[in-house]
Amino acid sequence: MADIELRGVNFSYQKGRQVLHDINISVEHGKTIGLIGANGAGKSTLLKLLVGLITDYEGIIEVLGQPVEKKNLSDIRKKTGYVFQDSDSQLFMSTVYEDVAFGPRNYGYSEEIVQKKVMEALCKVHIENLKDRQIYRMSGGQKKLASIATILSMEPEIVLFDEPTIALDPKNRRNLIGILNSMPETKIIASHDLDMILDTCEETVLLSEGRIVCQGKTKDILKNKELLEKHDMELPLCMQDRRTNE
Amino acid sequence: MAKIDKAIKDIHTADNTSERNNSVHPVSWLLVTIIYIIAVVSFQKYNIAGLAGMVLYILIQCMWHEISIKDMIKRIWPVFLLTVLVGIANPLFDRTVSAGVLSMATLILKGIFCVTASYILFTHMGIRQICYALRILHFPKELVTILLLMHRYLIVLLKELERMQLAYKLRAPGQRGLHFKTWGSFVGLLLLRSIDRAGEVYDSMQLRGFNGTFQVFPERYNTVRSVAYAAVWCIAILALRIFPVFEMMEAAIWRILNLGV
Ligand SMILES: Nc1ncnc2c1ncn2[C@@H]1O[C@H](COP(=O)(O)OP(=O)(O)OP(=O)(O)O)[C@@H](O)[C@H]1O
Ligand SMILES: [Mg+2]
């Protein structure tokens, strides 16, 4: 059984302006799926539907075998982590430790276990040294890594990433790709960073104006220049012809 | 800019320092503060001598916990000012002007004492602990959640304000403050943006299992100290309420003076 299943999903924020049209996606356990598309294609909306931040959709959405509806939300959210596009919305406690501990504490673990989970999560993203830092005083990239740690500390079975490499410098971006590849969880990664998608996802879904236009092996989609350009995207840098000034 | 930055930092620092080094249970702290405020408010409006005795609580707390009075005044003087403004019209409405002045002084003192007591509470407990204590004292869950979210919203609002102000300044160099013509749209946009952002923060809290209850760990608190703290202070406050120390001192002084005459 698939961990994430969407069948015939339609959604609109306002009447008459449909944002998602007939979405069908199925993500097997342990798989990593890339979600690409131009600005406004509906990537963030799709991820929000999966954790029930938006519930008034048409069609069928099932996460870990449970339909995404009000009565199942607490169960689904316990097992599904969502890394926000904007870290400032994700982080709200004063220090990194407090923020990463927020989830486990809410699930009623003792302080000893909470501490263990927090330290494990911080180690996974290599920011143990930022443990006591005031979030308000951190750089964008550091906040991004802290956001990811807040999700990892809850030990979810599924993790949804919305633009995870935004605000990261090349080294931290590399570092994050390593982290993503080492995570055994089922993942959906929505991003414009096609090189990262190429490095992390076996399969990719290409969204354009709320419709799935293509779904398949990442390599096949990302090397299809025509397809990408038709939907307002460009080839990943590593696939573009390298021009030199010589 | 620097002011906003400092305000956010202050809120966070208050949250941190207070949550860490504290072995007295939040309920004890809260209870003592509530009883103090009730005692202060319950003084008659002309009983300024009795009320003045309540200052002892504040002085002792400040000395005991090394709270700088200068700092405190610097932070909450606007609230002091407000209480003065509220009281200032009093002489006009009272029986006689002198009675009015007396009741004005009492009113102002009451305001100052209540604010200061709350300030002392907040320097010792983070908002989470206060909410936790409120829940134990059976305050309605909805009310406590609103309190917590308002505290969060304050931070969100300040951050958003900082961002917008920066954007504004960069495009209006050399201008001091906001041009009055942009006030309306600036404030409107600030509200919309901060409400949006607050919504997202609330989403983030919910996604991480927040359901309106607060996890604070009771094993960290020392029961004996907590009970002793509450008991000693409650008795002291009641004593201050029943025996107006300054009034007694005053009477004693008069008696001595009279004897002298
Ligand atoms: N809260 C909202 N209310 C109304 N419309 C919205 C809302 N959020 C998004 N939209 C609209 O829905 C569409 C899809 O937005 P979404 O944020 O899902 O796009 P995206 O693919 O994540 O874009 P980006 O790459 O810029 O993050 C856009 O046209 C957007 O304007
Ligand atoms: Mg998006």
PDB file of N, CA and C in Angstrom, chain B residues 158-209:
ATOM      1  N   LEU B 158       6.049  42.396  15.864  1.00  0.00           N
ATOM      2  CA  LEU B 158       7.279  43.184  15.934  1.00  0.00           C
ATOM      3  C   LEU B 158       8.231  42.828  14.790  1.00  0.00           C
ATOM      4  N   LYS B 159       8.340  41.529  14.497  1.00  0.00           N
ATOM      5  CA  LYS B 159       9.238  41.111  13.416  1.00  0.00           C
ATOM      6  C   LYS B 159       8.770  41.684  12.082  1.00  0.00           C
ATOM      7  N   GLU B 160       7.469  41.600  11.857  1.00  0.00           N
ATOM      8  CA  GLU B 160       6.899  42.091  10.609  1.00  0.00           C
ATOM      9  C   GLU B 160       7.113  43.605  10.515  1.00  0.00           C
ATOM     10  N   LEU B 161       6.928  44.271  11.646  1.00  0.00           N
ATOM     11  CA  LEU B 161       7.117  45.718  11.688  1.00  0.00           C
ATOM     12  C   LEU B 161       8.565  46.054  11.335  1.00  0.00           C
ATOM     13  N   GLU B 162       9.491  45.287  11.872  1.00  0.00           N
ATOM     14  CA  GLU B 162      10.906  45.527  11.616  1.00  0.00           C
ATOM     15  C   GLU B 162      11.193  45.410  10.119  1.00  0.00           C
ATOM     16  N   ARG B 163      10.659  44.342   9.516  1.00  0.00           N
ATOM     17  CA  ARG B 163      10.887  44.129   8.093  1.00  0.00           C
ATOM     18  C   ARG B 163      10.324  45.271   7.252  1.00  0.00           C
ATOM     19  N   MET B 164       9.075  45.638   7.550  1.00  0.00           N
ATOM     20  CA  MET B 164       8.443  46.675   6.743  1.00  0.00           C
ATOM     21  C   MET B 164       9.143  48.010   6.917  1.00  0.00           C
ATOM     22  N   GLN B 165       9.566  48.263   8.141  1.00  0.00           N
ATOM     23  CA  GLN B 165      10.237  49.531   8.401  1.00  0.00           C
ATOM     24  C   GLN B 165      11.556  49.605   7.634  1.00  0.00           C
ATOM     25  N   LEU B 166      12.245  48.480   7.601  1.00  0.00           N
ATOM     26  CA  LEU B 166      13.518  48.436   6.873  1.00  0.00           C
ATOM     27  C   LEU B 166      13.272  48.720   5.390  1.00  0.00           C
ATOM     28  N   ALA B 167      12.280  48.027   4.835  1.00  0.00           N
ATOM     29  CA  ALA B 167      11.974  48.217   3.419  1.00  0.00           C
ATOM     30  C   ALA B 167      11.618  49.674   3.137  1.00  0.00           C
ATOM     31  N   TYR B 168      10.873  50.265   4.051  1.00  0.00           N
ATOM     32  CA  TYR B 168      10.455  51.651   3.876  1.00  0.00           C
ATOM     33  C   TYR B 168      11.670  52.584   3.904  1.00  0.00           C
ATOM     34  N   LYS B 169      12.504  52.382   4.930  1.00  0.00           N
ATOM     35  CA  LYS B 169      13.657  53.268   5.121  1.00  0.00           C
ATOM     36  C   LYS B 169      14.599  53.227   3.930  1.00  0.00           C
ATOM     37  N   LEU B 170      14.791  52.026   3.406  1.00  0.00           N
ATOM     38  CA  LEU B 170      15.733  51.890   2.297  1.00  0.00           C
ATOM     39  C   LEU B 170      15.261  52.657   1.073  1.00  0.00           C
ATOM     40  N   ARG B 171      13.935  52.809   0.970  1.00  0.00           N
ATOM     41  CA  ARG B 171      13.438  53.527  -0.194  1.00  0.00           C
ATOM     42  C   ARG B 171      13.064  54.967   0.116  1.00  0.00           C
ATOM     43  N   ALA B 172      13.267  55.370   1.360  1.00  0.00           N
ATOM     44  CA  ALA B 172      13.018  56.769   1.703  1.00  0.00           C
ATOM     45  C   ALA B 172      14.187  57.274   2.545  1.00  0.00           C
ATOM     46  N   PRO B 173      15.367  57.278   1.947  1.00  0.00           N
ATOM     47  CA  PRO B 173      16.538  57.660   2.733  1.00  0.00           C
ATOM     48  C   PRO B 173      16.434  59.130   3.138  1.00  0.00           C
ATOM     49  N   GLY B 174      16.983  59.418   4.280  1.00  0.00           N
ATOM     50  CA  GLY B 174      17.010  60.807   4.728  1.00  0.00           C
ATOM     51  C   GLY B 174      15.710  61.268   5.361  1.00  0.00           C
ATOM     52  N   GLN B 175      14.684  60.423   5.290  1.00  0.00           N
ATOM     53  CA  GLN B 175      13.405  60.815   5.876  1.00  0.00           C
ATOM     54  C   GLN B 175      13.344  60.336   7.309  1.00  0.00           C
ATOM     55  N   ARG B 176      12.904  61.205   8.205  1.00  0.00           N
ATOM     56  CA  ARG B 176      12.838  60.763   9.605  1.00  0.00           C
ATOM     57  C   ARG B 176      11.456  60.186   9.869  1.00  0.00           C
ATOM     58  N   GLY B 177      11.403  58.932  10.226  1.00  0.00           N
ATOM     59  CA  GLY B 177      10.118  58.302  10.530  1.00  0.00           C
ATOM     60  C   GLY B 177       9.265  58.116   9.284  1.00  0.00           C
ATOM     61  N   LEU B 178       8.006  57.745   9.528  1.00  0.00           N
ATOM     62  CA  LEU B 178       7.102  57.512   8.407  1.00  0.00           C
ATOM     63  C   LEU B 178       6.438  58.810   7.990  1.00  0.00           C
ATOM     64  N   HIS B 179       6.288  59.007   6.706  1.00  0.00           N
ATOM     65  CA  HIS B 179       5.532  60.154   6.244  1.00  0.00           C
ATOM     66  C   HIS B 179       4.073  59.937   6.619  1.00  0.00           C
ATOM     67  N   PHE B 180       3.406  60.998   7.120  1.00  0.00           N
ATOM     68  CA  PHE B 180       2.057  60.765   7.667  1.00  0.00           C
ATOM     69  C   PHE B 180       1.089  60.236   6.611  1.00  0.00           C
ATOM     70  N   LYS B 181       1.369  60.539   5.340  1.00  0.00           N
ATOM     71  CA  LYS B 181       0.457  60.080   4.291  1.00  0.00           C
ATOM     72  C   LYS B 181       0.477  58.558   4.155  1.00  0.00           C
ATOM     73  N   THR B 182       1.576  57.939   4.551  1.00  0.00           N
ATOM     74  CA  THR B 182       1.672  56.481   4.385  1.00  0.00           C
ATOM     75  C   THR B 182       1.238  55.728   5.631  1.00  0.00           C
ATOM     76  N   TRP B 183       0.935  56.463   6.707  1.00  0.00           N
ATOM     77  CA  TRP B 183       0.570  55.773   7.939  1.00  0.00           C
ATOM     78  C   TRP B 183      -0.549  54.762   7.741  1.00  0.00           C
ATOM     79  N   GLY B 184      -1.611  55.236   7.083  1.00  0.00           N
ATOM     80  CA  GLY B 184      -2.787  54.379   6.912  1.00  0.00           C
ATOM     81  C   GLY B 184      -2.442  53.080   6.238  1.00  0.00           C
ATOM     82  N   SER B 185      -1.805  53.176   5.075  1.00  0.00           N
ATOM     83  CA  SER B 185      -1.525  51.947   4.334  1.00  0.00           C
ATOM     84  C   SER B 185      -0.487  51.103   5.056  1.00  0.00           C
ATOM     85  N   PHE B 186       0.453  51.765   5.728  1.00  0.00           N
ATOM     86  CA  PHE B 186       1.497  51.030   6.451  1.00  0.00           C
ATOM     87  C   PHE B 186       0.885  50.185   7.570  1.00  0.00           C
ATOM     88  N   VAL B 187       0.042  50.832   8.358  1.00  0.00           N
ATOM     89  CA  VAL B 187      -0.570  50.104   9.478  1.00  0.00           C
ATOM     90  C   VAL B 187      -1.484  48.995   8.962  1.00  0.00           C
ATOM     91  N   GLY B 188      -2.252  49.317   7.925  1.00  0.00           N
ATOM     92  CA  GLY B 188      -3.161  48.311   7.362  1.00  0.00           C
ATOM     93  C   GLY B 188      -2.399  47.102   6.873  1.00  0.00           C
ATOM     94  N   LEU B 189      -1.358  47.367   6.129  1.00  0.00           N
ATOM     95  CA  LEU B 189      -0.567  46.275   5.571  1.00  0.00           C
ATOM     96  C   LEU B 189       0.126  45.483   6.686  1.00  0.00           C
ATOM     97  N   LEU B 190       0.589  46.219   7.679  1.00  0.00           N
ATOM     98  CA  LEU B 190       1.248  45.556   8.810  1.00  0.00           C
ATOM     99  C   LEU B 190       0.297  44.564   9.460  1.00  0.00           C
ATOM    100  N   LEU B 191      -0.956  45.013   9.662  1.00  0.00           N
ATOM    101  CA  LEU B 191      -1.928  44.123  10.283  1.00  0.00           C
ATOM    102  C   LEU B 191      -2.174  42.893   9.416  1.00  0.00           C
ATOM    103  N   LEU B 192      -2.414  43.132   8.112  1.00  0.00           N
ATOM    104  CA  LEU B 192      -2.697  42.012   7.216  1.00  0.00           C
ATOM    105  C   LEU B 192      -1.533  41.035   7.205  1.00  0.00           C
ATOM    106  N   ARG B 193      -0.328  41.571   7.056  1.00  0.00           N
ATOM    107  CA  ARG B 193       0.843  40.691   6.977  1.00  0.00           C
ATOM    108  C   ARG B 193       1.058  39.926   8.259  1.00  0.00           C
ATOM    109  N   SER B 194       0.901  40.636   9.389  1.00  0.00           N
ATOM    110  CA  SER B 194       1.178  39.957  10.647  1.00  0.00           C
ATOM    111  C   SER B 194       0.102  38.917  10.954  1.00  0.00           C
ATOM    112  N   ILE B 195      -1.129  39.192  10.528  1.00  0.00           N
ATOM    113  CA  ILE B 195      -2.195  38.207  10.776  1.00  0.00           C
ATOM    114  C   ILE B 195      -1.932  36.953   9.936  1.00  0.00           C
ATOM    115  N   ASP B 196      -1.530  37.172   8.679  1.00  0.00           N
ATOM    116  CA  ASP B 196      -1.176  36.051   7.809  1.00  0.00           C
ATOM    117  C   ASP B 196      -0.069  35.215   8.419  1.00  0.00           C
ATOM    118  N   ARG B 197       0.956  35.934   8.838  1.00  0.00           N
ATOM    119  CA  ARG B 197       2.112  35.251   9.406  1.00  0.00           C
ATOM    120  C   ARG B 197       1.717  34.511  10.684  1.00  0.00           C
ATOM    121  N   ALA B 198       0.907  35.162  11.507  1.00  0.00           N
ATOM    122  CA  ALA B 198       0.475  34.531  12.749  1.00  0.00           C
ATOM    123  C   ALA B 198      -0.302  33.255  12.437  1.00  0.00           C
ATOM    124  N   GLY B 199      -1.081  33.298  11.351  1.00  0.00           N
ATOM    125  CA  GLY B 199      -1.814  32.103  10.941  1.00  0.00           C
ATOM    126  C   GLY B 199      -0.868  30.968  10.609  1.00  0.00           C
ATOM    127  N   GLU B 200       0.201  31.308   9.904  1.00  0.00           N
ATOM    128  CA  GLU B 200       1.168  30.266   9.540  1.00  0.00           C
ATOM    129  C   GLU B 200       1.869  29.709  10.767  1.00  0.00           C
ATOM    130  N   VAL B 201       2.213  30.606  11.691  1.00  0.00           N
ATOM    131  CA  VAL B 201       2.866  30.138  12.919  1.00  0.00           C
ATOM    132  C   VAL B 201       1.925  29.189  13.663  1.00  0.00           C
ATOM    133  N   TYR B 202       0.642  29.554  13.692  1.00  0.00           N
ATOM    134  CA  TYR B 202      -0.333  28.698  14.363  1.00  0.00           C
ATOM    135  C   TYR B 202      -0.421  27.335  13.647  1.00  0.00           C
ATOM    136  N   ASP B 203      -0.378  27.365  12.315  1.00  0.00           N
ATOM    137  CA  ASP B 203      -0.342  26.104  11.551  1.00  0.00           C
ATOM    138  C   ASP B 203       0.843  25.268  11.999  1.00  0.00           C
ATOM    139  N   SER B 204       1.990  25.930  12.071  1.00  0.00           N
ATOM    140  CA  SER B 204       3.208  25.211  12.441  1.00  0.00           C
ATOM    141  C   SER B 204       3.080  24.596  13.836  1.00  0.00           C
ATOM    142  N   MET B 205       2.436  25.331  14.749  1.00  0.00           N
ATOM    143  CA  MET B 205       2.252  24.795  16.101  1.00  0.00           C
ATOM    144  C   MET B 205       1.342  23.570  16.062  1.00  0.00           C
ATOM    145  N   GLN B 206       0.260  23.699  15.291  1.00  0.00           N
ATOM    146  CA  GLN B 206      -0.680  22.576  15.217  1.00  0.00           C
ATOM    147  C   GLN B 206      -0.054  21.350  14.579  1.00  0.00           C
ATOM    148  N   LEU B 207       0.758  21.583  13.545  1.00  0.00           N
ATOM    149  CA  LEU B 207       1.395  20.446  12.874  1.00  0.00           C
ATOM    150  C   LEU B 207       2.339  19.720  13.811  1.00  0.00           C
ATOM    151  N   ARG B 208       2.775  20.397  14.851  1.00  0.00           N
ATOM    152  CA  ARG B 208       3.670  19.735  15.792  1.00  0.00           C
ATOM    153  C   ARG B 208       2.952  19.376  17.087  1.00  0.00           C
ATOM    154  N   GLY B 209       1.665  19.108  16.947  1.00  0.00           N
ATOM    155  CA  GLY B 209       0.945  18.488  18.059  1.00  0.00           C
ATOM    156  C   GLY B 209       0.385  19.442  19.098  1.00  0.00           C
TER     157      GLY B 209
END
